């Protein structure tokens, strides 16, 4: 499992480490916010388009080769900018990194499910999410140190080495998991499966959690700065959010496996916590910012392992890659849609109104889980 955790760390560290430090690259990047915004969007844009494609490919040829190929592609794309330092190659490298992450991220999720029995899925996905959260937390910090020491090219060099090293680790340590025989599936069959509540509800919860996390990372520093606090305090708030999410995920997974927490109850509670955290962000001063960071982190940390465990439990093993790729697409849409909603409402009204709008959306996503939070007496299980 450790190489899979390393892959999760790699995609998170690569995404946030570079995104947080592109503005320090100088030249055209700092001269045009539109240029910078488009460059930032390349990584996520590639993931939105390609994750379902590579997820389906993992089901067809096996998740392990797709994962290794994606990691090697990530290393190659990172090395491209290291070799040729120019704006054009920076665009190509960032696009290549996003495309490569689209391959190894859903493949890693599928392997987490295939290599662990259903009774341990909560713990496995909780641990996977923990190391991914560590990547999100350390990316901006370590990336900033690397850029300060040797510029953006040093950061890309480290990512190239990291991608290649993890690919070698997967090759040596992860067992071969052959693809399973698959019944013929039409586009209509796929549409029906993805429209089923067993897929839509966990994916909607994951999208809502990602939206809350993205808004917390992007807008809580704005709230802190508006209250007169400097970058140290606002940066601590973002780190607190990521740390809260990282600490909750393994515990939530263990509680699910032990039968102390059901999937529906956990997702319902996680969504309400995320909404409450967004509401706390409306409070003035550093108290509101820090409270929001802890509560949003706890809510998203509760949702993430339970959502993926629910998807794994309801998906035929031979279609895990396809399901994980489609679910990752839902998360990417939440990652983009949450900040867009808050920014749109904030530009017309206020930032607190933006927080309130997203809190209402997250609460609405929780409603379908409400009537299932109490299982009939004497009926155990994850539902």
XYZ file of C-alpha atoms in Angstrom:
383
model
C 0.000 0.000 0.000
C 2.862 2.404 0.645
C 3.605 3.022 -3.065
C -0.084 3.858 -3.541
C 0.077 6.344 -0.689
C 3.191 7.829 -2.303
C 1.302 8.225 -5.584
C -1.499 10.083 -3.781
C 1.089 12.347 -2.164
C 2.731 12.965 -5.555
C -0.398 14.187 -7.325
C -1.354 16.444 -4.384
C 2.153 17.816 -3.904
C 2.544 18.437 -7.631
C -0.816 20.183 -7.966
C -0.518 22.539 -4.979
C 3.259 22.913 -4.904
C 3.379 24.419 -8.370
C 0.037 26.240 -8.236
C 1.014 28.081 -5.059
C 4.340 29.223 -6.509
C 3.698 30.011 -10.176
C 3.306 33.689 -9.310
C 6.937 33.761 -8.183
C 8.210 32.674 -11.572
C 8.508 36.213 -12.885
C 8.137 37.381 -16.467
C 4.739 37.133 -18.090
C 3.313 35.103 -15.234
C 3.230 38.017 -12.832
C 2.296 40.506 -15.539
C -1.048 38.979 -16.465
C -3.567 37.479 -14.060
C -5.397 35.974 -17.031
C -2.215 34.255 -18.181
C -1.629 32.929 -14.687
C -5.247 31.797 -14.311
C -5.170 29.873 -17.579
C -1.899 28.221 -16.644
C -3.347 27.166 -13.303
C -6.449 25.780 -15.042
C -4.426 23.540 -17.378
C -3.772 20.887 -14.722
C -7.391 20.613 -13.560
C -8.731 20.918 -17.110
C -6.708 17.915 -18.236
C -7.956 15.924 -15.241
C -11.609 16.746 -15.917
C -11.357 15.462 -19.487
C -9.045 12.477 -19.050
C -9.725 10.861 -15.659
C -12.776 8.877 -16.855
C -10.826 7.797 -19.952
C -7.846 6.482 -18.002
C -10.154 4.934 -15.405
C -11.790 2.843 -18.105
C -8.369 1.951 -19.530
C -7.298 0.688 -16.082
C -10.250 -1.717 -16.115
C -9.285 -2.934 -19.576
C -5.526 -3.510 -19.256
C -5.023 -3.394 -15.468
C -4.600 -0.533 -12.996
C -0.908 -1.220 -12.279
C 0.442 -0.520 -15.805
C -1.761 2.582 -16.119
C -0.444 3.815 -12.783
C 3.196 3.202 -13.719
C 2.704 4.838 -17.122
C 1.044 7.858 -15.523
C 3.855 8.326 -13.009
C 6.492 8.058 -15.737
C 4.493 10.547 -17.808
C 4.426 12.894 -14.810
C 8.192 12.601 -14.458
C 8.717 13.200 -18.181
C 6.426 16.243 -18.257
C 8.212 17.710 -15.232
C 11.610 17.119 -16.833
C 10.501 18.859 -20.037
C 10.442 22.267 -18.358
C 13.642 21.445 -16.512
C 15.424 20.904 -19.837
C 13.908 23.851 -21.731
C 13.124 26.900 -19.585
C 10.594 28.825 -21.659
C 6.929 29.890 -21.255
C 5.813 27.532 -24.021
C 7.459 24.529 -22.380
C 5.995 25.547 -19.022
C 2.508 25.329 -20.570
C 3.353 21.948 -22.101
C 4.806 20.638 -18.832
C 1.796 21.702 -16.784
C -0.620 20.174 -19.297
C 1.446 16.972 -19.343
C 1.454 16.770 -15.557
C -2.335 17.086 -15.456
C -2.774 14.421 -18.132
C -0.393 12.068 -16.315
C -2.113 12.600 -12.960
C -5.367 11.734 -14.736
C -3.892 8.298 -15.345
C -2.267 7.360 -12.053
C -4.778 8.960 -9.660
C -7.894 6.858 -10.510
C -5.676 3.812 -11.080
C -4.298 4.207 -7.563
C -7.822 4.469 -6.128
C -8.842 1.318 -7.999
C -5.809 -0.549 -6.643
C -6.590 0.587 -3.098
C -9.977 -1.105 -3.511
C -8.669 -4.225 -5.303
C -5.800 -4.891 -2.887
C -7.937 -4.638 0.252
C -10.980 -6.672 1.301
C -14.256 -4.789 1.538
C -14.094 -4.935 5.337
C -10.920 -2.800 5.266
C -11.873 -0.295 2.571
C -12.577 2.452 5.096
C -9.147 2.186 6.688
C -7.425 1.890 3.289
C -9.097 4.919 1.745
C -8.654 6.851 4.992
C -4.908 6.248 4.932
C -4.717 7.050 1.211
C -6.554 10.322 1.831
C -4.271 11.104 4.786
C -1.127 11.020 2.659
C -2.827 12.948 -0.101
C -3.737 15.632 2.454
C -0.107 15.711 3.573
C 0.815 16.475 -0.032
C -1.725 19.286 -0.157
C -0.362 20.665 3.125
C 3.346 20.461 2.316
C 3.088 21.390 -1.377
C 2.879 25.173 -0.985
C 5.441 25.225 1.853
C 8.117 22.926 0.406
C 7.424 24.197 -3.093
C 8.026 27.740 -1.885
C 11.330 26.726 -0.279
C 12.468 24.987 -3.484
C 11.510 27.976 -5.649
C 13.303 30.310 -3.240
C 16.465 28.182 -3.359
C 16.638 27.348 -7.065
C 13.683 28.813 -8.907
C 10.722 27.069 -10.513
C 12.994 24.692 -12.414
C 14.261 23.169 -9.154
C 10.672 22.422 -8.125
C 10.040 20.715 -11.475
C 13.285 18.769 -11.062
C 12.168 17.448 -7.667
C 8.790 16.457 -9.134
C 10.509 14.648 -12.007
C 12.625 12.623 -9.573
C 9.618 12.002 -7.312
C 7.452 10.722 -10.174
C 10.184 8.401 -11.465
C 10.989 7.093 -7.973
C 7.367 6.304 -7.159
C 6.929 4.610 -10.549
C 9.915 2.366 -9.784
C 8.515 1.661 -6.313
C 5.160 0.637 -7.788
C 6.920 -1.588 -10.328
C 8.908 -3.378 -7.627
C 6.421 -3.530 -4.745
C 2.840 -3.497 -6.041
C 1.639 -6.963 -7.110
C 0.187 -7.577 -10.527
C -3.599 -7.308 -10.374
C -4.990 -8.711 -13.636
C -8.048 -7.094 -15.176
C -11.238 -9.004 -14.530
C -13.500 -10.333 -17.286
C -16.073 -7.711 -18.176
C -19.509 -8.093 -19.643
C -20.195 -5.973 -22.696
C -21.323 -2.503 -21.673
C -23.174 -0.062 -23.897
C -23.235 3.695 -23.443
C -26.788 3.331 -22.139
C -25.623 0.774 -19.550
C -22.898 3.165 -18.408
C -25.359 6.057 -18.196
C -27.736 3.990 -16.097
C -24.999 2.936 -13.686
C -23.678 6.463 -13.272
C -27.219 7.812 -12.804
C -27.935 5.354 -10.000
C -28.091 6.741 -6.483
C -25.343 4.357 -5.353
C -22.971 6.358 -7.565
C -24.561 9.814 -7.570
C -24.972 10.283 -3.814
C -21.363 9.500 -2.747
C -20.008 11.398 -5.748
C -22.155 14.438 -4.930
C -20.882 14.288 -1.348
C -17.267 14.085 -2.576
C -17.851 17.025 -4.938
C -19.384 19.090 -2.123
C -16.481 18.254 0.181
C -13.948 19.244 -2.469
C -15.840 22.480 -3.119
C -15.716 23.337 0.585
C -12.025 22.458 0.802
C -11.163 24.514 -2.283
C -13.098 27.520 -1.016
C -11.461 27.223 2.396
C -7.977 27.145 0.888
C -8.697 29.967 -1.541
C -10.924 32.360 0.404
C -10.166 31.996 4.121
C -6.868 33.882 3.583
C -8.914 36.646 1.938
C -11.183 36.842 4.990
C -8.165 36.908 7.286
C -6.477 39.649 5.289
C -9.682 41.706 5.304
C -9.696 41.423 9.101
C -6.182 42.859 9.192
C -4.144 39.704 9.669
C -0.922 39.017 7.804
C 0.110 36.116 5.589
C 1.540 34.139 8.527
C -1.818 33.945 10.297
C -3.811 33.283 7.138
C -1.297 30.673 5.976
C -1.613 28.954 9.354
C -5.380 28.796 8.844
C -4.961 26.973 5.530
C -2.473 24.562 7.092
C -4.909 23.989 9.958
C -7.645 23.073 7.463
C -5.443 20.543 5.682
C -4.172 19.111 8.974
C -7.722 18.710 10.281
C -8.734 16.819 7.140
C -5.620 14.643 7.303
C -6.184 13.666 10.953
C -9.879 12.833 10.542
C -9.633 10.621 7.443
C -7.894 7.549 8.928
C -10.102 7.668 12.016
C -13.258 7.867 9.919
C -12.093 4.898 7.843
C -11.351 2.794 10.920
C -14.742 3.652 12.433
C -16.442 2.529 9.209
C -14.603 -0.793 9.129
C -15.338 -1.429 12.808
C -19.057 -0.834 12.305
C -19.107 2.196 14.624
C -20.104 4.458 11.739
C -22.311 3.824 8.721
C -21.585 5.318 5.335
C -24.814 7.317 5.174
C -24.568 8.635 8.713
C -20.931 9.613 8.151
C -21.599 11.348 4.852
C -24.579 13.176 6.338
C -22.534 14.340 9.334
C -19.587 15.298 7.122
C -21.747 17.416 4.839
C -23.361 19.184 7.786
C -19.923 19.832 9.290
C -18.676 21.270 6.006
C -21.729 23.528 5.775
C -21.246 24.589 9.399
C -17.607 25.416 8.687
C -18.617 27.603 5.756
C -21.140 29.321 8.011
C -18.412 29.872 10.621
C -16.349 31.637 7.950
C -19.010 34.352 8.023
C -18.003 35.257 11.593
C -15.711 38.285 11.906
C -12.042 38.140 12.786
C -9.514 35.372 13.192
C -11.908 33.320 15.339
C -14.204 32.795 12.369
C -11.312 31.949 10.046
C -9.732 29.397 12.391
C -13.047 27.825 13.379
C -14.014 27.514 9.726
C -10.663 25.899 8.898
C -10.979 23.226 11.595
C -14.647 22.422 10.911
C -14.390 22.393 7.094
C -11.312 20.162 7.381
C -13.127 17.775 9.717
C -16.163 17.620 7.422
C -14.169 16.929 4.278
C -11.974 14.453 6.143
C -15.059 12.532 7.188
C -16.600 12.505 3.710
C -13.599 11.499 1.592
C -12.814 7.940 2.810
C -16.478 7.093 3.325
C -17.432 8.328 -0.136
C -14.769 6.273 -1.881
C -15.515 3.218 0.258
C -19.193 3.504 -0.690
C -18.301 3.694 -4.382
C -16.019 0.668 -4.100
C -18.728 -1.320 -2.286
C -21.363 -0.618 -4.937
C -19.173 -1.134 -8.021
C -18.391 -4.445 -9.756
C -14.666 -5.112 -9.318
C -14.146 -5.172 -13.090
C -15.476 -1.573 -13.358
C -13.616 0.019 -10.434
C -11.311 2.125 -12.601
C -14.197 3.541 -14.587
C -16.138 4.387 -11.431
C -13.169 5.982 -9.688
C -12.359 8.032 -12.783
C -15.941 9.281 -13.021
C -16.009 10.064 -9.284
C -12.742 11.984 -9.596
C -14.391 13.995 -12.372
C -17.151 14.902 -9.916
C -14.527 16.042 -7.406
C -12.809 18.191 -10.023
C -16.125 19.851 -10.867
C -16.608 20.597 -7.173
C -13.056 21.903 -6.986
C -13.832 24.400 -9.751
C -17.518 25.043 -9.042
C -17.196 25.920 -5.347
C -14.796 28.841 -5.811
C -16.719 30.026 -8.886
C -19.981 30.103 -6.903
C -18.446 31.944 -3.954
C -16.599 34.389 -6.196
C -19.710 35.089 -8.280
C -21.904 35.772 -5.254
C -19.133 37.760 -3.554
C -18.688 40.007 -6.587
C -22.412 40.811 -6.583
C -22.898 40.969 -2.785
C -20.238 40.172 -0.168
C -17.798 37.357 0.581
C -19.894 36.300 3.580
C -22.854 35.944 1.196
C -20.682 33.716 -0.963
C -19.892 31.476 2.005
C -23.606 31.342 2.829
C -24.511 30.356 -0.729
C -22.099 27.423 -0.772
C -23.195 26.382 2.737
C -26.778 26.154 1.446
C -25.671 24.051 -1.540
C -23.706 21.655 0.698
C -26.697 21.370 3.042
C -28.921 20.551 0.074
C -26.539 17.743 -0.914
C -26.920 16.359 2.640
C -30.736 16.174 2.456
C -30.948 12.806 0.585
C -28.859 11.200 3.347
C -31.031 12.470 6.194
C -33.734 9.816 6.102
C -31.170 7.013 6.064
C -29.091 8.046 9.034
C -30.902 5.600 11.332
C -30.881 1.989 10.201
C -33.786 -0.238 11.328
C -33.226 -1.824 14.696
C -31.135 -4.952 14.513
C -29.966 -4.242 10.956
C -26.218 -3.563 10.896
C -24.150 -2.699 7.886
C -22.738 0.264 6.093
C -25.959 1.669 4.742
